[in-house]
mmCIF file of C-alpha atoms and ligand atoms in Angstrom:
data_model
loop_
_atom_site.group_PDB
_atom_site.id
_atom_site.type_symbol
_atom_site.label_atom_id
_atom_site.label_comp_id
_atom_site.label_asym_id
_atom_site.label_seq_id
_atom_site.Cartn_x
_atom_site.Cartn_y
_atom_site.Cartn_z
ATOM 1 C CA MET T 1 -33.434 20.315 26.538
ATOM 2 C CA HIS T 2 -30.179 18.956 27.749
ATOM 3 C CA THR T 3 -26.639 20.778 28.079
ATOM 4 C CA CYS T 4 -23.852 18.865 26.393
ATOM 5 C CA VAL T 5 -21.377 18.049 29.195
ATOM 6 C CA SER T 6 -18.687 18.034 26.476
ATOM 7 C CA CYS T 7 -19.346 21.098 24.467
ATOM 8 C CA GLY T 8 -22.159 22.909 26.102
ATOM 9 C CA ALA T 9 -24.555 23.012 23.180
ATOM 10 C CA GLN T 10 -28.226 22.769 24.006
ATOM 11 C CA TYR T 11 -30.351 19.819 22.484
ATOM 12 C CA GLU T 12 -33.089 17.280 22.602
ATOM 13 C CA GLY T 13 -32.672 13.451 22.451
ATOM 14 C CA ASN T 14 -29.850 11.144 23.380
ATOM 15 C CA PHE T 15 -27.037 12.418 21.245
ATOM 16 C CA CYS T 16 -25.381 15.922 20.977
ATOM 17 C CA PRO T 17 -25.968 17.165 17.039
ATOM 18 C CA LYS T 18 -22.802 19.216 17.625
ATOM 19 C CA CYS T 19 -20.324 16.945 18.860
ATOM 20 C CA GLY T 20 -21.888 13.669 18.746
ATOM 21 C CA GLU T 21 -21.491 13.074 22.617
ATOM 22 C CA ARG T 22 -23.924 10.521 23.897
ATOM 23 C CA ARG T 23 -26.299 11.626 27.040
ATOM 24 C CA ILE T 24 -25.505 9.147 30.196
ATOM 25 C CA THR T 25 -28.078 7.994 32.373
ATOM 26 C CA SER T 26 -27.757 6.100 35.742
ATOM 27 C CA ALA T 27 -28.383 2.630 33.457
ATOM 28 C CA ASP T 28 -25.367 3.379 31.601
ATOM 29 C CA ARG T 29 -23.318 3.343 35.026
ATOM 30 C CA THR T 30 -22.940 -0.573 35.419
ATOM 31 C CA VAL T 31 -20.637 -2.689 34.669
ATOM 32 C CA LEU T 32 -22.627 -4.685 32.298
ATOM 33 C CA ALA T 33 -23.406 -1.517 30.271
ATOM 34 C CA PHE T 34 -20.067 -0.658 30.366
ATOM 35 C CA LEU T 35 -19.057 -4.280 28.978
ATOM 36 C CA ARG T 36 -21.683 -4.469 26.462
ATOM 37 C CA ARG T 37 -20.680 -0.922 25.047
ATOM 38 C CA ALA T 38 -17.264 -1.949 24.861
ATOM 39 C CA PHE T 39 -17.770 -4.828 23.091
ATOM 40 C CA GLU T 40 -20.051 -2.877 20.502
ATOM 41 C CA GLU T 41 -17.212 -0.619 20.017
ATOM 42 C CA VAL T 42 -14.615 -3.615 19.569
ATOM 43 C CA THR T 43 -16.746 -5.257 17.044
ATOM 44 C CA ASP T 44 -17.487 -1.972 15.047
ATOM 45 C CA VAL T 45 -13.861 -1.491 14.503
ATOM 46 C CA ASP T 46 -13.597 -4.771 13.207
ATOM 47 C CA SER T 47 -16.687 -4.522 10.888
ATOM 48 C CA ARG T 48 -15.206 -1.091 9.363
ATOM 49 C CA LEU T 49 -11.992 -2.925 8.987
ATOM 50 C CA ILE T 50 -13.452 -6.027 7.069
ATOM 51 C CA ARG T 51 -16.102 -3.707 5.200
ATOM 52 C CA THR T 52 -12.945 -1.536 4.054
ATOM 53 C CA PHE T 53 -10.850 -4.483 3.015
ATOM 54 C CA LYS T 54 -13.653 -6.209 1.145
ATOM 55 C CA GLN T 55 -14.476 -2.968 -0.911
ATOM 56 C CA LEU T 56 -10.631 -2.291 -1.191
ATOM 57 C CA VAL T 57 -10.163 -5.790 -2.852
ATOM 58 C CA ARG T 58 -13.499 -6.452 -4.600
ATOM 59 C CA ARG T 59 -14.522 -3.016 -6.170
ATOM 60 C CA PRO T 60 -11.096 -0.912 -6.950
ATOM 61 C CA GLY T 61 -11.803 2.810 -6.743
ATOM 62 C CA ALA T 62 -15.134 2.326 -4.766
ATOM 63 C CA LEU T 63 -13.222 3.462 -1.610
ATOM 64 C CA THR T 64 -11.867 6.498 -3.220
ATOM 65 C CA ARG T 65 -15.099 7.261 -4.615
ATOM 66 C CA ALA T 66 -17.064 6.901 -1.174
ATOM 67 C CA PHE T 67 -14.455 9.053 0.753
ATOM 68 C CA ALA T 68 -14.952 11.625 -2.193
ATOM 69 C CA GLU T 69 -18.682 11.931 -1.838
ATOM 70 C CA GLY T 70 -18.624 12.200 1.653
ATOM 71 C CA ARG T 71 -19.502 8.558 2.629
ATOM 72 C CA ARG T 72 -16.871 8.391 5.085
ATOM 73 C CA LYS T 73 -18.514 6.873 8.331
ATOM 74 C CA PRO T 74 -18.718 2.976 7.005
ATOM 75 C CA PHE T 75 -14.943 2.852 6.081
ATOM 76 C CA LEU T 76 -11.430 3.431 7.693
ATOM 77 C CA GLY T 77 -9.824 6.782 6.496
ATOM 78 C CA PRO T 78 -7.407 6.439 3.686
ATOM 79 C CA VAL T 79 -4.567 7.526 5.755
ATOM 80 C CA GLN T 80 -5.256 4.997 8.603
ATOM 81 C CA LEU T 81 -5.865 2.210 5.804
ATOM 82 C CA PHE T 82 -2.490 3.135 4.539
ATOM 83 C CA LEU T 83 -0.714 3.294 7.745
ATOM 84 C CA LEU T 84 -2.381 -0.503 8.532
ATOM 85 C CA ALA T 85 -1.208 -1.604 5.112
ATOM 86 C CA ASN T 86 2.121 -0.331 5.936
ATOM 87 C CA LEU T 87 2.248 -2.286 9.269
ATOM 88 C CA ALA T 88 1.071 -5.473 7.760
ATOM 89 C CA TYR T 89 3.505 -5.327 4.928
ATOM 90 C CA PHE T 90 6.768 -4.571 7.234
ATOM 91 C CA LEU T 91 5.332 -7.679 9.329
ATOM 92 C CA ILE T 92 4.881 -10.110 6.787
ATOM 93 C CA GLN T 93 7.362 -9.115 4.012
ATOM 94 C CA PRO T 94 10.321 -11.051 5.796
ATOM 95 C CA LEU T 95 8.522 -14.215 5.271
ATOM 96 C CA SER T 96 8.376 -13.809 1.330
ATOM 97 C CA SER T 97 11.128 -14.584 -1.029
ATOM 98 C CA PHE T 98 10.961 -10.752 -2.355
ATOM 99 C CA THR T 99 12.827 -8.180 -1.262
ATOM 100 C CA GLY T 100 10.012 -6.063 -2.235
ATOM 101 C CA TYR T 101 10.155 -2.220 -1.056
ATOM 102 C CA ASN T 102 13.008 -2.733 1.416
ATOM 103 C CA THR T 103 15.992 -2.911 -0.548
ATOM 104 C CA PRO T 104 19.148 -4.520 1.413
ATOM 105 C CA LEU T 105 22.734 -3.340 0.230
ATOM 106 C CA ASP T 106 23.272 -6.158 -2.267
ATOM 107 C CA SER T 107 20.409 -5.359 -4.184
ATOM 108 C CA GLN T 108 21.228 -1.660 -4.172
ATOM 109 C CA LEU T 109 24.563 -2.351 -5.313
ATOM 110 C CA GLU T 110 23.781 -4.922 -8.136
ATOM 111 C CA ARG T 111 20.109 -5.413 -9.138
ATOM 112 C CA GLN T 112 18.934 -1.684 -9.649
ATOM 113 C CA VAL T 113 18.713 0.026 -12.893
ATOM 114 C CA TYR T 114 20.915 2.906 -11.229
ATOM 115 C CA SER T 115 23.227 0.335 -9.879
ATOM 116 C CA GLU T 116 25.840 0.695 -12.696
ATOM 117 C CA LYS T 117 24.905 4.069 -14.017
ATOM 118 C CA LEU T 118 25.377 5.780 -10.794
ATOM 119 C CA PRO T 119 28.594 5.567 -8.684
ATOM 120 C CA VAL T 120 26.941 3.549 -6.033
ATOM 121 C CA ALA T 121 29.758 1.190 -5.283
ATOM 122 C CA ASP T 122 31.824 4.426 -4.698
ATOM 123 C CA TRP T 123 29.213 5.989 -2.388
ATOM 124 C CA VAL T 124 29.311 2.807 -0.317
ATOM 125 C CA ALA T 125 32.751 2.605 0.084
ATOM 126 C CA ALA T 126 32.938 6.419 1.052
ATOM 127 C CA ALA T 127 30.164 5.483 3.497
ATOM 128 C CA THR T 128 32.005 2.600 4.887
ATOM 129 C CA SER T 129 35.293 4.116 5.501
ATOM 130 C CA SER T 130 33.999 7.411 7.218
ATOM 131 C CA ALA T 131 32.171 4.854 9.362
ATOM 132 C CA GLY T 132 35.290 3.236 10.117
ATOM 133 C CA LEU T 133 33.852 -0.056 9.570
ATOM 134 C CA ASP T 134 34.827 -3.314 7.442
ATOM 135 C CA ASP T 135 32.647 -4.481 4.780
ATOM 136 C CA THR T 136 30.527 -7.066 6.429
ATOM 137 C CA THR T 137 29.729 -5.122 9.531
ATOM 138 C CA PHE T 138 28.832 -2.105 7.224
ATOM 139 C CA GLU T 139 26.536 -4.090 5.210
ATOM 140 C CA VAL T 140 24.570 -5.079 8.571
ATOM 141 C CA VAL T 141 24.400 -1.717 9.997
ATOM 142 C CA TYR T 142 23.174 -0.487 6.694
ATOM 143 C CA ASN T 143 20.387 -3.114 6.396
ATOM 144 C CA ASN T 144 19.289 -2.164 9.732
ATOM 145 C CA GLN T 145 18.925 1.338 8.842
ATOM 146 C CA SER T 146 17.444 0.750 5.564
ATOM 147 C CA GLU T 147 14.827 -1.570 6.873
ATOM 148 C CA LEU T 148 13.937 1.274 9.655
ATOM 149 C CA LEU T 149 13.805 3.934 7.293
ATOM 150 C CA ALA T 150 11.863 1.938 4.622
ATOM 151 C CA ARG T 151 8.807 2.102 6.689
ATOM 152 C CA SER T 152 8.545 5.958 6.914
ATOM 153 C CA LEU T 153 9.873 6.546 3.356
ATOM 154 C CA LEU T 154 7.429 4.317 1.494
ATOM 155 C CA VAL T 155 4.900 6.988 2.010
ATOM 156 C CA ILE T 156 6.862 9.466 -0.526
ATOM 157 C CA MET T 157 5.360 7.327 -3.290
ATOM 158 C CA VAL T 158 1.961 8.544 -2.400
ATOM 159 C CA PRO T 159 2.575 12.238 -3.698
ATOM 160 C CA ILE T 160 4.399 11.116 -6.570
ATOM 161 C CA LEU T 161 1.691 8.850 -8.076
ATOM 162 C CA ALA T 162 -0.752 11.579 -7.139
ATOM 163 C CA LEU T 163 0.993 13.777 -9.530
ATOM 164 C CA TRP T 164 1.152 10.922 -12.274
ATOM 165 C CA LEU T 165 -2.739 10.669 -11.602
ATOM 166 C CA ALA T 166 -3.388 14.538 -11.911
ATOM 167 C CA VAL T 167 -1.516 14.246 -15.320
ATOM 168 C CA ILE T 168 -3.542 11.478 -16.842
ATOM 169 C CA ALA T 169 -6.865 12.754 -15.238
ATOM 170 C CA VAL T 170 -6.536 16.201 -16.431
ATOM 171 C CA GLY T 171 -9.770 18.010 -17.318
ATOM 172 C CA ARG T 172 -11.772 15.533 -15.322
ATOM 173 C CA GLY T 173 -12.562 18.260 -12.776
ATOM 174 C CA LYS T 174 -10.821 16.168 -9.589
ATOM 175 C CA PRO T 175 -9.298 18.420 -7.074
ATOM 176 C CA PHE T 176 -5.510 17.375 -6.375
ATOM 177 C CA VAL T 177 -6.619 15.922 -3.047
ATOM 178 C CA ASP T 178 -8.773 13.368 -4.806
ATOM 179 C CA HIS T 179 -5.495 12.175 -6.607
ATOM 180 C CA VAL T 180 -3.642 11.635 -3.107
ATOM 181 C CA VAL T 181 -6.685 9.527 -1.586
ATOM 182 C CA PHE T 182 -6.516 7.431 -4.797
ATOM 183 C CA ALA T 183 -2.956 6.938 -4.311
ATOM 184 C CA LEU T 184 -3.390 6.051 -0.528
ATOM 185 C CA HIS T 185 -6.067 3.538 -1.438
ATOM 186 C CA PHE T 186 -3.809 1.875 -4.389
ATOM 187 C CA TYR T 187 -0.641 1.479 -2.175
ATOM 188 C CA ALA T 188 -2.787 0.181 0.617
ATOM 189 C CA PHE T 189 -4.136 -2.421 -1.901
ATOM 190 C CA ASP T 190 -0.479 -2.849 -3.423
ATOM 191 C CA LEU T 191 0.940 -3.621 -0.016
ATOM 192 C CA ILE T 192 -1.851 -5.915 1.218
ATOM 193 C CA VAL T 193 -2.885 -7.876 -1.696
ATOM 194 C CA VAL T 194 0.153 -7.855 -3.976
ATOM 195 C CA HIS T 195 3.072 -7.715 -1.569
ATOM 196 C CA CYS T 196 1.651 -9.700 1.310
ATOM 197 C CA LEU T 197 -0.466 -12.113 -0.172
ATOM 198 C CA VAL T 198 0.073 -12.737 -3.839
ATOM 199 C CA LEU T 199 4.042 -12.679 -3.701
ATOM 200 C CA MET T 200 3.951 -15.015 -0.722
ATOM 201 C CA VAL T 201 2.424 -17.892 -2.964
ATOM 202 C CA TRP T 202 3.113 -16.570 -6.547
ATOM 203 C CA PRO T 203 6.726 -17.995 -6.755
ATOM 204 C CA TYR T 204 5.369 -21.301 -5.688
ATOM 205 C CA ILE T 205 2.444 -21.265 -8.341
ATOM 206 C CA VAL T 206 5.227 -20.232 -11.283
ATOM 207 C CA ILE T 207 8.032 -22.840 -10.236
ATOM 208 C CA GLY T 208 5.458 -25.117 -9.414
ATOM 209 C CA ALA T 209 3.838 -24.868 -13.033
ATOM 210 C CA ALA T 210 7.310 -24.588 -14.598
ATOM 211 C CA THR T 211 8.450 -27.894 -12.866
ATOM 212 C CA ALA T 212 5.117 -29.923 -13.514
ATOM 213 C CA LEU T 213 5.775 -28.623 -17.457
ATOM 214 C CA GLN T 214 9.134 -29.748 -17.304
ATOM 215 C CA ALA T 215 8.313 -33.230 -16.128
ATOM 216 C CA LEU T 216 5.823 -33.452 -18.949
ATOM 217 C CA ILE T 217 7.687 -32.532 -22.082
ATOM 218 C CA GLY T 218 11.269 -31.986 -21.121
ATOM 219 C CA THR T 219 12.773 -28.488 -21.169
ATOM 220 C CA PRO T 220 11.286 -26.304 -23.797
ATOM 221 C CA TYR T 221 13.486 -23.529 -24.609
ATOM 222 C CA TRP T 222 11.018 -20.886 -23.883
ATOM 223 C CA LEU T 223 10.386 -22.083 -20.408
ATOM 224 C CA ASN T 224 12.973 -20.533 -18.282
ATOM 225 C CA PRO T 225 12.544 -17.014 -19.629
ATOM 226 C CA ALA T 226 8.752 -17.342 -19.401
ATOM 227 C CA ALA T 227 8.961 -18.499 -15.894
ATOM 228 C CA ASN T 228 11.450 -15.386 -15.023
ATOM 229 C CA PHE T 229 8.999 -13.238 -16.802
ATOM 230 C CA LEU T 230 6.154 -14.363 -14.850
ATOM 231 C CA LEU T 231 8.051 -14.233 -11.541
ATOM 232 C CA GLU T 232 8.875 -10.888 -12.144
ATOM 233 C CA GLY T 233 6.226 -9.338 -14.020
ATOM 234 C CA GLY T 234 3.456 -11.715 -13.813
ATOM 235 C CA ALA T 235 1.846 -10.314 -10.552
ATOM 236 C CA SER T 236 2.083 -6.957 -11.734
ATOM 237 C CA LEU T 237 0.436 -7.647 -15.375
ATOM 238 C CA LEU T 238 -2.497 -9.848 -13.921
ATOM 239 C CA ILE T 239 -3.398 -8.103 -10.810
ATOM 240 C CA THR T 240 -2.218 -4.294 -10.928
ATOM 241 C CA VAL T 241 -3.260 -3.842 -14.581
ATOM 242 C CA PRO T 242 -6.670 -4.983 -13.963
ATOM 243 C CA TYR T 243 -7.044 -3.018 -10.674
ATOM 244 C CA LEU T 244 -6.072 0.139 -11.963
ATOM 245 C CA PHE T 245 -8.634 -0.384 -15.192
ATOM 246 C CA PHE T 246 -11.417 -0.608 -13.029
ATOM 247 C CA ALA T 247 -10.448 1.981 -10.169
ATOM 248 C CA TYR T 248 -9.804 4.342 -13.332
ATOM 249 C CA ARG T 249 -13.366 3.557 -14.628
ATOM 250 C CA ARG T 250 -15.134 3.673 -11.426
ATOM 251 C CA PHE T 251 -13.265 6.564 -9.661
ATOM 252 C CA TYR T 252 -12.248 8.959 -12.846
ATOM 253 C CA GLY T 253 -15.202 7.662 -15.204
ATOM 254 C CA MET T 254 -12.761 7.080 -18.102
ATOM 255 C CA GLY T 255 -14.078 4.870 -20.873
ATOM 256 C CA ALA T 256 -12.918 1.225 -21.166
ATOM 257 C CA LEU T 257 -10.190 1.681 -24.030
ATOM 258 C CA VAL T 258 -8.840 4.768 -22.415
ATOM 259 C CA ALA T 259 -8.627 3.069 -18.859
ATOM 260 C CA MET T 260 -7.115 -0.084 -20.388
ATOM 261 C CA ALA T 261 -4.292 1.887 -22.231
ATOM 262 C CA LEU T 262 -3.489 4.061 -18.955
ATOM 263 C CA ALA T 263 -3.483 1.163 -16.833
ATOM 264 C CA PHE T 264 -0.744 -0.418 -18.873
ATOM 265 C CA VAL T 265 1.130 2.896 -19.131
ATOM 266 C CA SER T 266 0.861 3.272 -15.313
ATOM 267 C CA LEU T 267 3.053 0.318 -14.849
ATOM 268 C CA PHE T 268 6.041 2.163 -16.119
ATOM 269 C CA ALA T 269 5.124 5.275 -14.162
ATOM 270 C CA LEU T 270 4.748 2.834 -10.901
ATOM 271 C CA GLN T 271 8.329 1.314 -11.921
ATOM 272 C CA LEU T 272 9.694 4.615 -12.118
ATOM 273 C CA ILE T 273 8.197 5.593 -8.673
ATOM 274 C CA THR T 274 9.593 2.722 -7.125
ATOM 275 C CA VAL T 275 13.207 3.344 -8.553
ATOM 276 C CA THR T 276 12.800 7.073 -7.228
ATOM 277 C CA TYR T 277 11.851 5.465 -3.698
ATOM 278 C CA ARG T 278 14.829 3.092 -3.762
ATOM 279 C CA LEU T 279 17.167 5.572 -4.552
ATOM 280 C CA LEU T 280 16.042 7.862 -1.981
ATOM 281 C CA LEU T 281 16.328 5.109 0.424
ATOM 282 C CA LEU T 282 19.672 4.426 -0.848
ATOM 283 C CA LEU T 283 20.890 8.125 -0.130
ATOM 284 C CA VAL T 284 19.088 8.572 3.235
ATOM 285 C CA SER T 285 20.387 5.454 4.698
ATOM 286 C CA LEU T 286 24.027 5.998 3.678
ATOM 287 C CA ALA T 287 23.667 9.713 4.997
ATOM 288 C CA THR T 288 22.203 8.503 8.336
ATOM 289 C CA VAL T 289 23.994 5.211 8.833
HETATM 290 ZN ZN1 ZN S 1 -21.640 18.386 22.320
#
């Protein structure tokens, strides 16, 4: 029997069953053993990361299911994964031609569904004069503030999506925390795959295809609207809908038709969640700039 040096429990063998502490022998206290262990730890983080990413991309809903069933050791936790995706997104996003989740002032003023319906221009004018800045300087200061806030505000989309999931999965016997975990995994996928990987190359594919078609058959009347539609919504239709379809089936055990219908309807819910997030980002940025 040994006494654990960390928690004081009595045990046999090399690991404490209560806290997981490993028993150290004199053979462990060499530089070589130290380096070997350090290498194991580093490569283990790595293999967990790769394993988690593969599951996230290849098997929608599998990570959520593993987490709910208690198979948690092999993968990164949902919050850890979400934060990592958030970090990757804000590093890579400036390279993309899409504004994405960070919404600069010109986009807030002109390109949002609420830009015209709410007195956004008046709010901005009021904030500009109370800050005592001219329009150009205010825009720079605002955009910095908005970019900073966007990173932490992104997380508010998670509980809203969880509420939506609770509505569509009502009667399936899942506790609310399951919907939260599903939402964390979904946004991790959305940030890494849709916003980092796909939107980086997507515009070039669409524009390239449209240009090639134009060279072949002249400019057909449907080409511009079709290219615009593909630029805006194509990635969502081709990636988000199938992702949700498989995830709804795998995690919530929905039938194919129900999962398909709900995956399409969820696009509108996601759009609404993004709009809510952008409006909140505008209000908080204006209030704190
Ligand atoms: Zn212990």
